[in-house]
mmCIF file of C-alpha atoms in Angstrom:
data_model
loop_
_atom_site.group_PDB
_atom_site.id
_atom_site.type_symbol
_atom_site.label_atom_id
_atom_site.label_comp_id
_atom_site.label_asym_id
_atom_site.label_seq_id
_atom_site.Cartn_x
_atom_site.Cartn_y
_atom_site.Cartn_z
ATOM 1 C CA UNK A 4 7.210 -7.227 53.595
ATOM 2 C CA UNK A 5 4.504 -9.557 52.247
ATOM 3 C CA UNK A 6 4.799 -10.019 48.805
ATOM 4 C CA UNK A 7 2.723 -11.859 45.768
ATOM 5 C CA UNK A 8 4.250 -13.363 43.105
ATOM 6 C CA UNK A 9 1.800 -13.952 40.180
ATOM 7 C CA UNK A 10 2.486 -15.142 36.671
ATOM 8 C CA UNK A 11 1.567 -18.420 34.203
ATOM 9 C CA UNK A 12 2.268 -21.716 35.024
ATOM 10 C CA UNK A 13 6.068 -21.498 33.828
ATOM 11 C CA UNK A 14 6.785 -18.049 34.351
ATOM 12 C CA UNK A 15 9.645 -18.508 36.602
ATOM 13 C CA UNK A 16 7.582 -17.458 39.811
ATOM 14 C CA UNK A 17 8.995 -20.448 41.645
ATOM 15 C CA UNK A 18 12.830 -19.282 40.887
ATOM 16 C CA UNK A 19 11.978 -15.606 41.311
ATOM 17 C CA UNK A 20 10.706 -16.307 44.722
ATOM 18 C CA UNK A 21 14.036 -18.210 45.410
ATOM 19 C CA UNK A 22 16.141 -14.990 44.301
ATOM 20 C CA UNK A 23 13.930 -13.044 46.832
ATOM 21 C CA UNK A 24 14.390 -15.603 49.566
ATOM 22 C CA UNK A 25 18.402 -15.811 49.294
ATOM 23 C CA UNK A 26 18.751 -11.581 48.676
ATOM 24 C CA UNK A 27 16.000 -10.398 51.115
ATOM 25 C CA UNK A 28 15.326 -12.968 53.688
ATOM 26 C CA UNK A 29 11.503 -13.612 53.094
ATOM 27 C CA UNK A 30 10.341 -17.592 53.496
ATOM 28 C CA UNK A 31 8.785 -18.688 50.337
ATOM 29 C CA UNK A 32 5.449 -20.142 50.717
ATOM 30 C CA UNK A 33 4.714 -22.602 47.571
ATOM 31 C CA UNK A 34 1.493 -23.788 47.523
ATOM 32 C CA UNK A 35 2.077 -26.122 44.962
ATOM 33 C CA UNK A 36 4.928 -27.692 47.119
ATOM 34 C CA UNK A 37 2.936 -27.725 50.383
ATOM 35 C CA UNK A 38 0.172 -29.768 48.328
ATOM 36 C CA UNK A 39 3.035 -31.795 46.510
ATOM 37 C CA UNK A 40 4.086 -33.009 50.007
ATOM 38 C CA UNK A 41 0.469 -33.481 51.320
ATOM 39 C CA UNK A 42 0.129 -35.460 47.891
ATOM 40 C CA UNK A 43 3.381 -37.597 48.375
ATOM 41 C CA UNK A 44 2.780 -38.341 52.069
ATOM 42 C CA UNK A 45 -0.581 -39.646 50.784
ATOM 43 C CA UNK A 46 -2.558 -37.343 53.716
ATOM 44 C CA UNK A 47 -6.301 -37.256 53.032
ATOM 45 C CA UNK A 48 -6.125 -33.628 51.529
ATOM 46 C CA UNK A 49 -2.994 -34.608 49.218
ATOM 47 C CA UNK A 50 -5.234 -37.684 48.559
ATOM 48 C CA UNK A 51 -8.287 -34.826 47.444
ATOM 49 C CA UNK A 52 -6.022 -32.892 46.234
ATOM 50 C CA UNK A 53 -4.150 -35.155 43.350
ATOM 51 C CA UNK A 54 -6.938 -36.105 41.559
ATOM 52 C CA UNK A 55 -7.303 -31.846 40.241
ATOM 53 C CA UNK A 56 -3.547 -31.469 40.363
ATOM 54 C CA UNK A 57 -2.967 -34.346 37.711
ATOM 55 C CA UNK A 58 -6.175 -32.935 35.606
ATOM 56 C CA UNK A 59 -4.655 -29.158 35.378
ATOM 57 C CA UNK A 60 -7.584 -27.852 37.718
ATOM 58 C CA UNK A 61 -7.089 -25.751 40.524
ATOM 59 C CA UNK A 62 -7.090 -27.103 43.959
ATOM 60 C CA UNK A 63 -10.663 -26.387 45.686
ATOM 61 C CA UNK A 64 -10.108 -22.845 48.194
ATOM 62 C CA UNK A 65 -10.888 -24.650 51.250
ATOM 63 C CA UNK A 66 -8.003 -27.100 50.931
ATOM 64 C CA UNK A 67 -5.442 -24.977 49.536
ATOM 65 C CA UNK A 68 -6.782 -22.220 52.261
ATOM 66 C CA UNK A 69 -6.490 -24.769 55.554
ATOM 67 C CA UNK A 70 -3.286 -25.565 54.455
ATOM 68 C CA UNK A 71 -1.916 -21.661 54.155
ATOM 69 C CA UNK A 72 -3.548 -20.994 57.211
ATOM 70 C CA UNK A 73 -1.164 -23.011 59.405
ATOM 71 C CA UNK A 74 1.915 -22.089 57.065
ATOM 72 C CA UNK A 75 1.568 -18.535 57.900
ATOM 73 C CA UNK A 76 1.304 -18.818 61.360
ATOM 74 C CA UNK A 77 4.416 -20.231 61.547
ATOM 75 C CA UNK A 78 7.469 -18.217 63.671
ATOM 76 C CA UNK A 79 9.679 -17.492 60.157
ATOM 77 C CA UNK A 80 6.672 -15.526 58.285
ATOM 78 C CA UNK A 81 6.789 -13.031 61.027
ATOM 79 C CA UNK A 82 8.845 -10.723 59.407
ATOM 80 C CA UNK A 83 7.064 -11.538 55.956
ATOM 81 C CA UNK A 84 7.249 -13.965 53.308
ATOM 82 C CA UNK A 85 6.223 -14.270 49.412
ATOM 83 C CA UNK A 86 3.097 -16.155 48.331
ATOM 84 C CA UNK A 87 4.100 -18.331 45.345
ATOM 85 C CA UNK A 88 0.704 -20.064 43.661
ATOM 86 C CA UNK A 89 -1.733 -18.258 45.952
ATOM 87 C CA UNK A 90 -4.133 -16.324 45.243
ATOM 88 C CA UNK A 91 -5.460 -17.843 42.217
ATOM 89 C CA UNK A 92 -8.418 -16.450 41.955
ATOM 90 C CA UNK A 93 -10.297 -13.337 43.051
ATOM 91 C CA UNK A 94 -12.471 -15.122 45.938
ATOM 92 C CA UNK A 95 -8.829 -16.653 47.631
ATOM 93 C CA UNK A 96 -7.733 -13.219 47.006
ATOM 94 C CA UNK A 97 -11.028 -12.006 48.984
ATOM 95 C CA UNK A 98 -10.191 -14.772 51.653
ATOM 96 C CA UNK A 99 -6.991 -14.096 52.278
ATOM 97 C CA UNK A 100 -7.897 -10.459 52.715
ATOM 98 C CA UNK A 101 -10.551 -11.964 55.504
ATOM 99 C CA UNK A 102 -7.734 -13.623 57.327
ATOM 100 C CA UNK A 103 -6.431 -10.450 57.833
ATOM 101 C CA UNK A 104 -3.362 -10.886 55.718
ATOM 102 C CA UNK A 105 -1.693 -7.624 54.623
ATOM 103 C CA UNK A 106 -0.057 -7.894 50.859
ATOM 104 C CA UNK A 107 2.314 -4.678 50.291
ATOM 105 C CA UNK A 108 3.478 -5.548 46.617
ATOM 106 C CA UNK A 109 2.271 -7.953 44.145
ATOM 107 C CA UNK A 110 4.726 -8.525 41.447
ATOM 108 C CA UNK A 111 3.544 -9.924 38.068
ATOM 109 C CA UNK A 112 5.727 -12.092 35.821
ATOM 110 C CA UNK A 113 4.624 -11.434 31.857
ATOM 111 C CA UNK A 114 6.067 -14.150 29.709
ATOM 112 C CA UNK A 115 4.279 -15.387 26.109
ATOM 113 C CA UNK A 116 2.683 -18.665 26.111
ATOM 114 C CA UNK A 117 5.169 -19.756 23.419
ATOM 115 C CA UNK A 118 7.914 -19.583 25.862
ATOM 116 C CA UNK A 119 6.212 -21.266 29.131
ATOM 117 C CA UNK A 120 5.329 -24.412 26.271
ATOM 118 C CA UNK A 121 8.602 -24.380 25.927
ATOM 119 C CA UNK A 122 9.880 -24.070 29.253
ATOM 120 C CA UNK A 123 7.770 -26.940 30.756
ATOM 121 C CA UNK A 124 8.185 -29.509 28.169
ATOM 122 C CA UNK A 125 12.096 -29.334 29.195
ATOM 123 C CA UNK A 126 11.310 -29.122 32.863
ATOM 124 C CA UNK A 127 12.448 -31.960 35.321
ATOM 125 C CA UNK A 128 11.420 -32.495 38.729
ATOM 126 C CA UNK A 129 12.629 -34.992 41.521
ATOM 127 C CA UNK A 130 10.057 -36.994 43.143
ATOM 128 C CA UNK A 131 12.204 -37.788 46.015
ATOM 129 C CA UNK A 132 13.429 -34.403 47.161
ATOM 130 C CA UNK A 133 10.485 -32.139 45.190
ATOM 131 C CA UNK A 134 14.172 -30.275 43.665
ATOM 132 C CA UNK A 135 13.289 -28.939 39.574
ATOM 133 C CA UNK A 136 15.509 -28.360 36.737
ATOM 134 C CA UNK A 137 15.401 -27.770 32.924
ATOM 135 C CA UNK A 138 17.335 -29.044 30.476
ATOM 136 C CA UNK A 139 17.820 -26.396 28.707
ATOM 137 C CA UNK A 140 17.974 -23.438 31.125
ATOM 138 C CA UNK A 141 18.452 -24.874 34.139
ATOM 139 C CA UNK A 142 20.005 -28.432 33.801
ATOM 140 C CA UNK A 143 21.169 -30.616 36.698
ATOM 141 C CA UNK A 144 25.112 -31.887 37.061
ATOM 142 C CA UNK A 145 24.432 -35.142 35.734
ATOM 143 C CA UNK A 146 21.561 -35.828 33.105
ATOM 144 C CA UNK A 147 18.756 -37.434 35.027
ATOM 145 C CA UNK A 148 20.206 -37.222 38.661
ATOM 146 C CA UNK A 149 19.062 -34.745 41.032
ATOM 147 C CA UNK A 150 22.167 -32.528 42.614
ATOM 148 C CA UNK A 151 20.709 -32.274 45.558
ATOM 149 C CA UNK A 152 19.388 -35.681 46.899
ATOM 150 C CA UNK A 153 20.764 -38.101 43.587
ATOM 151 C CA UNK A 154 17.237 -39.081 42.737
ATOM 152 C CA UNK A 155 15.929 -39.520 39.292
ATOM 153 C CA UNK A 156 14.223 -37.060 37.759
ATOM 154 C CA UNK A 157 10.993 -37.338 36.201
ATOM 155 C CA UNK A 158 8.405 -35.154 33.814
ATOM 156 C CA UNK A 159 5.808 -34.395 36.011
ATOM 157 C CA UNK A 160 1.986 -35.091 34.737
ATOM 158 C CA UNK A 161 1.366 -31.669 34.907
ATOM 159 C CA UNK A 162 4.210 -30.736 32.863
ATOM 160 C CA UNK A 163 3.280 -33.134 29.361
ATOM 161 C CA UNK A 164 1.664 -30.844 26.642
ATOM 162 C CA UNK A 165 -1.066 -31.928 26.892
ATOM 163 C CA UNK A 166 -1.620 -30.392 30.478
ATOM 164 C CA UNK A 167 0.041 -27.422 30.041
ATOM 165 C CA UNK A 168 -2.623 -26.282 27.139
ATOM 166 C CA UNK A 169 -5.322 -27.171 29.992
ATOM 167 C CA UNK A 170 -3.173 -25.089 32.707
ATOM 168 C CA UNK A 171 -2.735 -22.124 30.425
ATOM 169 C CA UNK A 172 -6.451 -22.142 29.789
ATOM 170 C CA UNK A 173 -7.093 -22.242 33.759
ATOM 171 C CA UNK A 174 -4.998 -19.272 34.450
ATOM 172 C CA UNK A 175 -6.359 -17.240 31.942
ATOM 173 C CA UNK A 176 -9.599 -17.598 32.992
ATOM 174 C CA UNK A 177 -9.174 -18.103 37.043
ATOM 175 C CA UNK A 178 -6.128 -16.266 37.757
ATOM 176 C CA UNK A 179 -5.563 -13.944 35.061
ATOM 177 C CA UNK A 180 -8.063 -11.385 37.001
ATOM 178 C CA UNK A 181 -5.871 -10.957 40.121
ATOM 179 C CA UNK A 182 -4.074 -8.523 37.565
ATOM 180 C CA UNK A 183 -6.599 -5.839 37.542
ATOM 181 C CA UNK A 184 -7.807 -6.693 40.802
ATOM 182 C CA UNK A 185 -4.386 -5.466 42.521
ATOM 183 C CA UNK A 186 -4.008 -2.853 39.988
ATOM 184 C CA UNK A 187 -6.974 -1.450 41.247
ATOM 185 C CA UNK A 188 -5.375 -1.443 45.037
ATOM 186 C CA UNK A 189 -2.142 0.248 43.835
ATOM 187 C CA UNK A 190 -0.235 -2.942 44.517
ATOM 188 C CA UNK A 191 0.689 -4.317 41.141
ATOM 189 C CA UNK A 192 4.145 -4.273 39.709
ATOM 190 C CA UNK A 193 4.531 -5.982 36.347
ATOM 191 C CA UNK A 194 8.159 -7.460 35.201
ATOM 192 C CA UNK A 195 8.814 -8.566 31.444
ATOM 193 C CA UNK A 196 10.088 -11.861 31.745
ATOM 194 C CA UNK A 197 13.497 -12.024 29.995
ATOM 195 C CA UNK A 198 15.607 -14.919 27.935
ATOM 196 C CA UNK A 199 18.222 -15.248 30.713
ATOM 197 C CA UNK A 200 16.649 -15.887 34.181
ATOM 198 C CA UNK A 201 19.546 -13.462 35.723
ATOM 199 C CA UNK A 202 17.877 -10.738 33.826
ATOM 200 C CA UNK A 203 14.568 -11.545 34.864
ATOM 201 C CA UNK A 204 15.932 -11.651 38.655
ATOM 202 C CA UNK A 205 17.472 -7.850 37.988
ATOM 203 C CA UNK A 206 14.243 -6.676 37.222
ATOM 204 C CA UNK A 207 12.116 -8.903 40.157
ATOM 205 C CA UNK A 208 14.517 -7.417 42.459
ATOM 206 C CA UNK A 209 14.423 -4.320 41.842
ATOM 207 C CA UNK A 210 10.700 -3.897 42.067
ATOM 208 C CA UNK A 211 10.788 -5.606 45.509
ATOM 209 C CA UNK A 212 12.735 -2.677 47.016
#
């Protein structure tokens, strides 16, 4: 099964996806990590892409599109896999329809822009290991330290307020439309993001199968 996750910038698709992952088997194909690397690594396209990704603007299609390309092609997406930050707009919808790429469900996380403020101001990523907590919801073992790699965890640019006003405004206007545009091919499945993230995984799961 090919699946979509779509949602805000905080909506929880990044966890969701993990939940699918661990219970059904499906890869999880984050754009937003594939560009982190590229970014990281310093390759010319994380190079091109960093300059957007610390401004809240969207990656350009071509780079974000190269880059899926190759990721899908790889042996573990045979069976399927779940598209986490792609498509974010109608024309990378459009493209990845050209490619030839079959979506069965696209599941929709709803949460009020209230709550993502909240939930990125007290998010925390490692630079070292690209691992993410919250300190509130999600917190790591030791305040600071990554569990997984014992880095120390940073707010990323694109977390500060500031940024997250500019990335609500992006998705409203560029992404926002995938709704009614998989509505309209019968794919759509919308889940209520809830307070606990458990709840929230109930419901994601549930309109997977």
């Amino acid at each position: 099964m090919n699946l979509i996750l779509l949602g805000a910038p905080g909506a929880g698709k990044g966890t969701q996806a993990e939940v699918i992952e661990r219970e059904c088997g499906l890869p999880q194909i984050s754009t937003g990590n594939i560009l982190k690397a590229a970014v990281k690594n310093a390759t010319p396209i994380g190079l091109q892409a960093k300059s957007f990704m610390d401004s809240g603007a969207l990656v350009p299609d071509e780079v974000v599109i190269g880059i899926l390309k190759d990721r899908i092609a790889e042996d573990d997406c045979k069976g399927g896999f779940i598209l986490d930050g792609f498509p974010r707009t109608v024309p990378q919808a459009d493209a990845l329809d050209a490619m030839g790429v079959i979506i069965d469900k696209v599941i929709s996380i709803e949460v009020p822009d209230e709550k993502i403020t909240k939930r990125l101001s007290g998010r925390r990523a490692c630079p070292d290991c690209g691992a993410t907590y919250h300190v509130e919801y999600n917190p790591p073992k030791t305040e600071g330290i990554c569990d997984k790699c014992g880095g120390k965890l940073v707010i990323r640019d694109d977390d500060k307020p500031e940024t997250v006003i500019e990335r609500l405004k992006t998705y409203k206007e560029k992404t926002a439309p995938l709704i009614d545009y998989y509505k309209a091919k019968g794919k759509l499945v919308t889940v209520i993001g809830q307070e606990e993230v458990s709840d929230t995984s109930k419901l994601v799961l549930e309109a997977v199968k």
